[in-house]
Coordinates of C-alpha atoms and ligand atoms in Angstrom, one line a residue:
X959 CA 69.6 101.2 83.8
X960 CA 68.4 100.6 87.3
X961 CA 69.4 103.1 90.1
X962 CA 68.4 103.9 93.7
X963 CA 67.0 107.4 93.7
X964 CA 66.6 109.8 96.6
X965 CA 63.3 111.6 95.9
X966 CA 62.6 113.0 99.3
X967 CA 64.8 113.2 102.5
X968 CA 63.7 110.8 105.2
X969 CA 62.0 108.5 102.7
X970 CA 63.4 105.2 101.4
X971 CA 65.3 105.3 98.2
X972 CA 63.3 104.3 95.1
X973 CA 64.5 102.0 92.4
X974 CA 63.9 103.7 89.1
X975 CA 64.9 103.2 85.5
X976 CA 67.3 105.9 84.4
X977 CA 69.0 106.8 81.1
X978 CA 72.7 107.7 81.1
X979 CA 74.1 110.2 78.6
X980 CA 77.0 109.3 76.1
X981 CA 80.5 110.1 77.4
X982 CA 81.7 113.7 76.6
X983 CA 85.4 114.2 75.6
X984 CA 86.8 113.7 79.2
X985 CA 84.1 111.4 80.5
X986 CA 84.2 107.7 81.3
X987 CA 81.2 105.3 81.3
X988 CA 81.5 102.6 83.9
X989 CA 79.5 99.4 84.5
X990 CA 79.2 99.4 88.3
X991 CA 80.3 96.1 89.9
X992 CA 80.0 97.0 93.6
X993 CA 79.3 100.0 95.8
X994 CA 79.7 100.3 99.6
X995 CA 77.1 101.9 101.8
X996 CA 78.8 104.9 103.5
X997 CA 77.5 106.9 106.5
X998 CA 77.8 110.1 104.5
X999 CA 75.1 108.8 102.1
X1000 CA 72.9 108.5 105.1
X1001 CA 73.4 112.2 106.0
X1002 CA 72.0 113.1 102.6
X1003 CA 69.2 110.5 102.7
X1004 CA 68.0 111.7 106.1
X1005 CA 68.3 115.3 105.0
X1006 CA 71.0 116.4 107.5
X1007 CA 73.0 117.7 104.6
X1008 CA 71.1 119.3 101.8
X1009 CA 71.3 118.3 98.1
X1010 CA 69.3 119.1 94.9
X1011 CA 66.7 116.3 94.4
X1012 CA 66.0 113.9 92.9
X1013 CA 69.5 112.5 93.1
X1014 CA 71.3 109.1 93.1
X1015 CA 73.6 108.7 96.1
X1016 CA 76.5 106.2 96.4
X1017 CA 80.2 107.1 96.1
X1018 CA 82.2 104.1 97.1
X1019 CA 82.3 102.0 93.9
X1020 CA 84.3 99.9 91.6
X1021 CA 83.5 98.7 88.1
X1022 CA 84.6 98.0 84.5
X1023 CA 85.1 100.8 81.9
X1024 CA 82.5 100.4 79.1
X1025 CA 83.2 103.5 77.0
X1026 CA 85.5 106.5 77.1
X1027 CA 85.3 110.0 75.6
X1028 CA 87.6 111.1 72.7
X1029 CA 90.1 112.9 74.9
X1030 CA 90.4 110.3 77.7
X1031 CA 94.0 109.0 78.2
X1032 CA 94.0 107.7 81.7
X1033 CA 91.8 104.6 81.4
X1034 CA 90.7 102.3 78.6
X1035 CA 87.7 100.2 77.8
X1036 CA 87.8 97.0 79.9
X1037 CA 89.9 98.5 82.7
X1038 CA 88.9 97.7 86.3
X1039 CA 88.5 101.0 88.0
X1040 CA 87.8 102.4 91.5
X1041 CA 85.9 105.7 91.6
X1042 CA 86.7 108.5 94.1
X1043 CA 84.5 111.5 95.0
X1044 CA 87.7 113.7 95.1
X1045 CA 87.4 114.5 91.4
X1046 CA 90.1 117.0 90.6
X1047 CA 90.6 119.6 87.8
X1048 CA 94.4 119.4 87.6
X1049 CA 95.1 123.1 87.2
X1050 CA 93.7 125.0 90.2
X1051 CA 95.8 126.2 93.2
X1052 CA 95.0 123.1 95.2
X1053 CA 95.8 120.7 92.4
X1054 CA 99.1 122.3 91.5
X1055 CA 100.2 122.4 95.1
X1056 CA 99.6 118.7 95.6
X1057 CA 96.4 119.1 97.7
X1058 CA 94.0 117.8 95.0
X1059 CA 91.5 116.4 97.6
X1060 CA 90.7 120.1 98.2
X1061 CA 89.9 120.8 94.6
X1062 CA 86.4 122.0 94.0
X1063 CA 86.4 120.2 90.7
X1064 CA 84.3 122.7 88.7
X1065 CA 85.6 121.4 85.4
X1066 CA 84.8 117.8 86.3
X1067 CA 81.0 118.4 86.0
X1068 CA 79.0 119.2 82.9
X1069 CA 78.4 122.9 82.3
X1070 CA 75.1 124.3 83.7
X1071 CA 72.5 124.3 81.0
X1072 CA 74.1 121.4 79.1
X1073 CA 72.6 117.9 78.8
X1074 CA 72.5 116.2 82.2
X1075 CA 74.5 113.0 82.8
X1076 CA 71.4 111.2 84.2
X1077 CA 67.7 111.5 83.2
X1078 CA 64.6 109.5 84.0
X1079 CA 63.8 107.0 81.2
X1080 CA 60.0 107.6 81.3
X1081 CA 59.8 111.4 81.1
X1082 CA 63.4 112.5 80.3
X1083 CA 63.5 114.8 83.5
X1084 CA 66.9 115.5 85.1
X1085 CA 68.2 113.4 87.9
X1086 CA 71.0 115.0 89.8
X1087 CA 74.4 113.3 90.1
X1088 CA 75.7 113.2 93.7
X1089 CA 79.4 113.9 94.5
X1090 CA 80.2 113.5 90.7
X1091 CA 79.5 109.8 90.9
X1092 CA 76.0 108.5 91.7
X1093 CA 77.1 104.9 92.2
X1094 CA 73.9 103.3 93.5
X1095 CA 73.3 102.6 89.8
X1096 CA 74.2 99.9 87.3
X1097 CA 76.2 102.5 85.3
X1098 CA 78.2 105.6 86.2
X1099 CA 79.2 108.4 83.9
X1100 CA 82.1 110.3 85.5
X1101 CA 84.9 112.6 84.7
X1102 CA 88.2 110.8 83.9
X1103 CA 89.7 112.5 87.0
X1104 CA 87.1 110.7 89.3
X1105 CA 88.4 107.1 88.7
X1106 CA 91.6 105.2 88.5
X1107 CA 92.6 101.9 86.9
X1108 CA 93.7 99.2 89.3
X1109 CA 95.2 95.7 89.2
X1110 CA 92.7 93.6 87.2
X1111 CA 93.2 90.7 89.7
X1112 CA 91.7 92.7 92.5
X1113 CA 88.2 91.5 93.5
X1114 CA 85.8 94.4 92.8
X1115 CA 83.6 94.1 95.9
X1116 CA 86.7 94.7 98.0
X1117 CA 88.0 97.3 95.7
X1118 CA 84.8 99.3 96.1
X1119 CA 85.4 100.0 99.8
X1120 CA 88.8 101.5 99.1
X1121 CA 87.0 104.3 97.2
X1122 CA 85.8 106.1 100.3
X1123 CA 86.2 104.3 103.7
X1124 CA 89.7 102.9 103.2
X1125 CA 91.1 105.9 101.4
X1126 CA 89.8 108.2 104.2
X1127 CA 91.0 106.0 107.1
X1128 CA 94.4 105.1 105.6
X1129 CA 94.9 108.7 104.3
X1130 CA 94.3 110.0 107.8
X1131 CA 97.3 107.9 109.0
X1132 CA 99.6 108.2 106.0
X1133 CA 98.8 111.7 104.7
X1134 CA 97.3 113.7 107.5
X1135 CA 98.8 112.3 110.7
X1136 CA 102.0 111.2 108.9
X1137 CA 102.5 108.6 111.7
X1138 CA 106.1 107.8 112.5
X1139 CA 106.7 104.1 113.4
X1140 CA 106.4 103.6 117.2
X1141 CA 104.0 106.5 117.8
X1142 CA 100.7 105.9 119.6
X1143 CA 97.3 106.4 118.1
X1144 CA 93.7 106.2 119.2
X1145 CA 90.8 105.8 116.9
X1146 CA 87.4 106.9 118.0
X1147 CA 84.7 104.9 116.2
X1148 CA 85.1 101.5 114.6
X1149 CA 82.9 101.6 111.6
X1150 CA 84.3 101.2 108.1
X1151 CA 86.5 104.3 108.3
X1152 CA 87.7 103.6 111.8
X1153 CA 88.6 100.0 111.1
X1154 CA 90.5 101.1 108.0
X1155 CA 92.3 103.7 110.1
X1156 CA 93.3 101.0 112.6
X1157 CA 94.5 98.6 109.8
X1158 CA 96.6 101.4 108.3
X1159 CA 98.1 102.4 111.6
X1160 CA 99.3 98.8 112.0
X1161 CA 100.8 98.9 108.4
X1162 CA 102.5 102.2 109.3
X1163 CA 104.1 100.6 112.4
X1164 CA 102.2 102.4 115.2
X1165 CA 103.4 101.5 118.7
X1166 CA 100.1 101.3 120.3
X1167 CA 96.7 101.4 118.6
X1168 CA 93.8 102.1 120.9
X1169 CA 90.3 101.6 119.5
X1170 CA 87.2 103.2 121.1
X1171 CA 83.7 102.1 120.4
X1172 CA 80.5 101.4 122.5
X1173 CA 79.8 98.2 120.6
X1174 CA 81.6 95.0 121.8
X1175 CA 81.5 93.4 118.4
X1176 CA 83.1 96.4 116.8
X1177 CA 85.9 96.3 119.4
X1178 CA 86.5 92.7 118.5
X1179 CA 86.8 93.6 114.8
X1180 CA 89.2 96.4 115.8
X1181 CA 91.5 93.9 117.5
X1182 CA 91.3 91.6 114.5
X1183 CA 92.5 94.5 112.3
X1184 CA 95.4 95.5 114.5
X1185 CA 94.2 97.4 117.6
X1186 CA 96.5 96.6 120.6
X1187 CA 93.7 97.8 122.9
X1188 CA 90.0 98.3 122.6
X1189 CA 87.9 100.2 125.1
X1190 CA 84.3 101.3 125.6
X1191 CA 83.4 104.9 124.7
X1192 CA 82.2 105.8 128.2
X1193 CA 82.8 109.1 130.0
X1194 CA 86.1 107.9 131.3
X1195 CA 87.6 106.9 128.0
X1196 CA 89.9 109.8 127.6
X1197 CA 91.2 109.4 131.2
X1198 CA 91.8 105.7 130.5
X1199 CA 93.7 106.4 127.3
X1200 CA 95.9 109.1 129.0
X1201 CA 96.8 106.6 131.8
X1202 CA 97.4 103.7 129.4
X1203 CA 99.8 105.8 127.3
X1204 CA 101.4 107.7 130.2
X1205 CA 100.3 111.1 129.1
X1206 CA 98.1 110.6 126.0
X1207 CA 98.5 109.5 122.3
X1208 CA 100.5 111.2 119.6
X1209 CA 97.6 111.0 117.2
X1210 CA 93.8 110.8 117.7
X1211 CA 91.5 110.1 114.8
X1212 CA 87.8 110.7 115.0
X1213 CA 85.7 108.5 112.7
X1214 CA 82.2 109.0 114.0
X1215 CA 81.0 112.6 113.2
X1216 CA 79.8 113.6 116.7
X1217 CA 81.0 116.6 118.7
X1218 CA 81.5 114.4 121.8
X1219 CA 83.8 112.0 120.0
X1220 CA 85.7 115.0 118.6
X1221 CA 86.2 116.2 122.2
X1222 CA 87.3 112.7 123.2
X1223 CA 89.9 112.7 120.5
X1224 CA 91.3 116.0 121.7
X1225 CA 91.2 115.0 125.3
X1226 CA 93.2 111.8 124.6
X1227 CA 96.2 113.7 123.1
X1228 CA 99.6 113.9 124.8
X1229 CA 101.5 117.2 124.7
X1230 CA 102.2 118.2 121.1
X1231 CA 99.7 115.6 119.7
X1232 CA 97.3 116.1 116.8
X1233 CA 93.7 115.2 116.5
X1234 CA 92.2 114.6 113.1
X1235 CA 88.5 114.8 112.6
X1236 CA 87.1 112.6 109.7
X1237 CA 83.4 112.2 110.6
X1238 CA 80.8 114.5 109.1
X1239 CA 79.3 116.4 112.1
X1240 CA 75.9 118.1 112.1
X1241 CA 76.5 121.3 110.2
X1242 CA 76.0 123.6 113.2
X1243 CA 78.4 121.8 115.5
X1244 CA 82.0 122.6 116.5
X1245 CA 85.1 121.0 118.1
X1246 CA 87.7 123.1 119.7
X1247 CA 91.0 123.4 121.7
X1248 CA 91.1 124.9 125.2
X1249 CA 93.7 127.4 126.5
X1250 CA 95.6 124.5 128.1
X1251 CA 95.4 122.4 124.9
X1252 CA 97.0 125.3 123.0
X1253 CA 99.6 125.9 125.7
X1254 CA 100.4 122.1 125.3
X1255 CA 101.0 122.5 121.6
X1256 CA 98.0 120.3 120.6
X1257 CA 96.7 120.5 117.1
X1258 CA 93.3 119.9 115.6
X1259 CA 92.7 119.3 111.9
X1260 CA 90.3 118.1 109.3
X1261 CA 91.3 115.6 106.6
X1262 CA 88.6 115.4 104.0
X1263 CA 88.8 112.1 102.2
X1264 CA 92.1 111.4 104.0
X1265 CA 93.9 114.2 102.1
X1266 CA 94.2 111.7 99.2
X1267 CA 96.1 111.8 96.0
X1268 CA 93.8 109.0 94.8
X1269 CA 95.4 108.2 91.5
X1270 CA 98.6 107.3 93.4
X1271 CA 97.1 106.2 96.8
X1272 CA 94.3 103.9 95.5
X1273 CA 96.5 101.5 93.5
X1274 CA 98.9 101.3 96.5
X1275 CA 96.0 100.3 98.8
X1276 CA 95.0 97.6 96.3
X1277 CA 98.6 96.4 96.4
X1278 CA 98.4 96.3 100.2
X1279 CA 95.3 94.1 99.9
X1280 CA 96.9 91.8 97.3
X1281 CA 100.0 91.3 99.6
X1282 CA 97.8 90.4 102.6
X1283 CA 98.5 93.6 104.6
X1284 CA 95.1 95.3 104.2
X1285 CA 92.3 93.2 105.6
X1286 CA 89.3 94.3 103.6
X1287 CA 87.6 90.9 104.1
X1288 CA 87.1 91.8 107.8
X1289 CA 85.9 95.3 107.0
X1290 CA 83.1 94.1 104.8
X1291 CA 80.2 92.7 106.9
X1292 CA 77.8 91.7 104.1
X1293 CA 77.1 91.7 100.4
X1294 CA 73.6 92.7 99.3
X1295 CA 71.7 93.3 96.0
X1296 CA 70.7 96.8 95.0
X1297 CA 67.1 95.8 96.0
X1298 CA 68.4 95.5 99.6
X1299 CA 69.7 99.0 99.9
X1300 CA 67.1 100.4 102.2
X1301 CA 67.5 97.5 104.6
X1302 CA 71.3 98.1 104.5
X1303 CA 70.8 101.7 105.6
X1304 CA 68.4 100.6 108.4
X1305 CA 71.2 98.3 109.7
X1306 CA 73.7 101.2 109.5
X1307 CA 71.4 103.3 111.7
X1308 CA 71.4 100.6 114.3
X1309 CA 75.2 100.8 114.3
X1310 CA 75.9 97.1 114.3
X1311 CA 77.6 96.1 111.0
X1312 CA 81.0 97.2 109.7
X1313 CA 80.4 97.7 105.9
X1314 CA 77.6 96.6 103.6
X1315 CA 78.5 96.4 100.0
X1316 CA 76.0 96.2 97.1
X1317 CA 77.1 93.7 94.5
X1318 CA 75.5 94.2 91.0
X1319 CA 74.8 91.3 88.7
X1320 CA 77.9 90.5 86.7
Ligands
ZN1878 ZN1 81.9 107.9 102.0
ZN1879 ZN1 91.8 121.5 91.0

């Protein structure tokens, strides 16, 4: 099968022919239908985050189950599924206390020394799976706790973006911020995750939704998805938000991955407010709270993958789309073939489009 392989950081992905292993007892083989391009992929492609190479990136996918292992009970051949990188073991401290997105998922990978899930077709050498998924490929072999069956009526290109961007953004509102109807929120950064956050804030009944982005076209998209206000990300943005909301917002969500936007999120909070950082910052950077922030009861938290419980959350998000509440059509900027993947990441670097989704031949 064809896959986009990261051979060397900073170089374009290479389309190579790979072989995929047969499903083990708890594994699921999926024919990939669509996969979104996520900013986190770019961090690995550019080498900002290290990973054993060669590897196949891609972690925002949907597809159809082709085969299942002998012990798999959660999905069946022919099911439409969305994958999630939050593969969970089901029995560790995090899983049994309901925080499965924190699970390190050791049992969801093949044991070291065993046959790899992916190899090169020409010489049989190992190709590393990335984030338990490797979705920039025509097929994925994953643990059964890395995918969930969804409504078969759901279009799979739109289902794909739920797998990372929408789960993260919506989870930040529903699971991490636990926004109460009427509360105010600001969202820093209006890419795929930020737009999904804005849309979820509208669904949750936020009183005022303030979008912050330097790009005018992204501010327009933010308004289309439910932002009540959209402002430029200049040096006065926090002051503007505090004035607009008479003291700051209840919730600030950072969806960029830069220390400055994290600081902006904290500075826009009202007394007692909470800032949630979603973006992947450079590994040596920090965001913090000042003495006055602490005396004002402000809080700062991470929310990896929106603190999801994806087997429950994902089908609900699909339902929101089917009912016309979740506007995935606006979040997706373009559909491209696998061959266009490097151009897609070039566009992402320029910061213009919302979400590019690879659609595989059906
Ligand atoms: Zn992602
Ligand atoms: Zn676990």
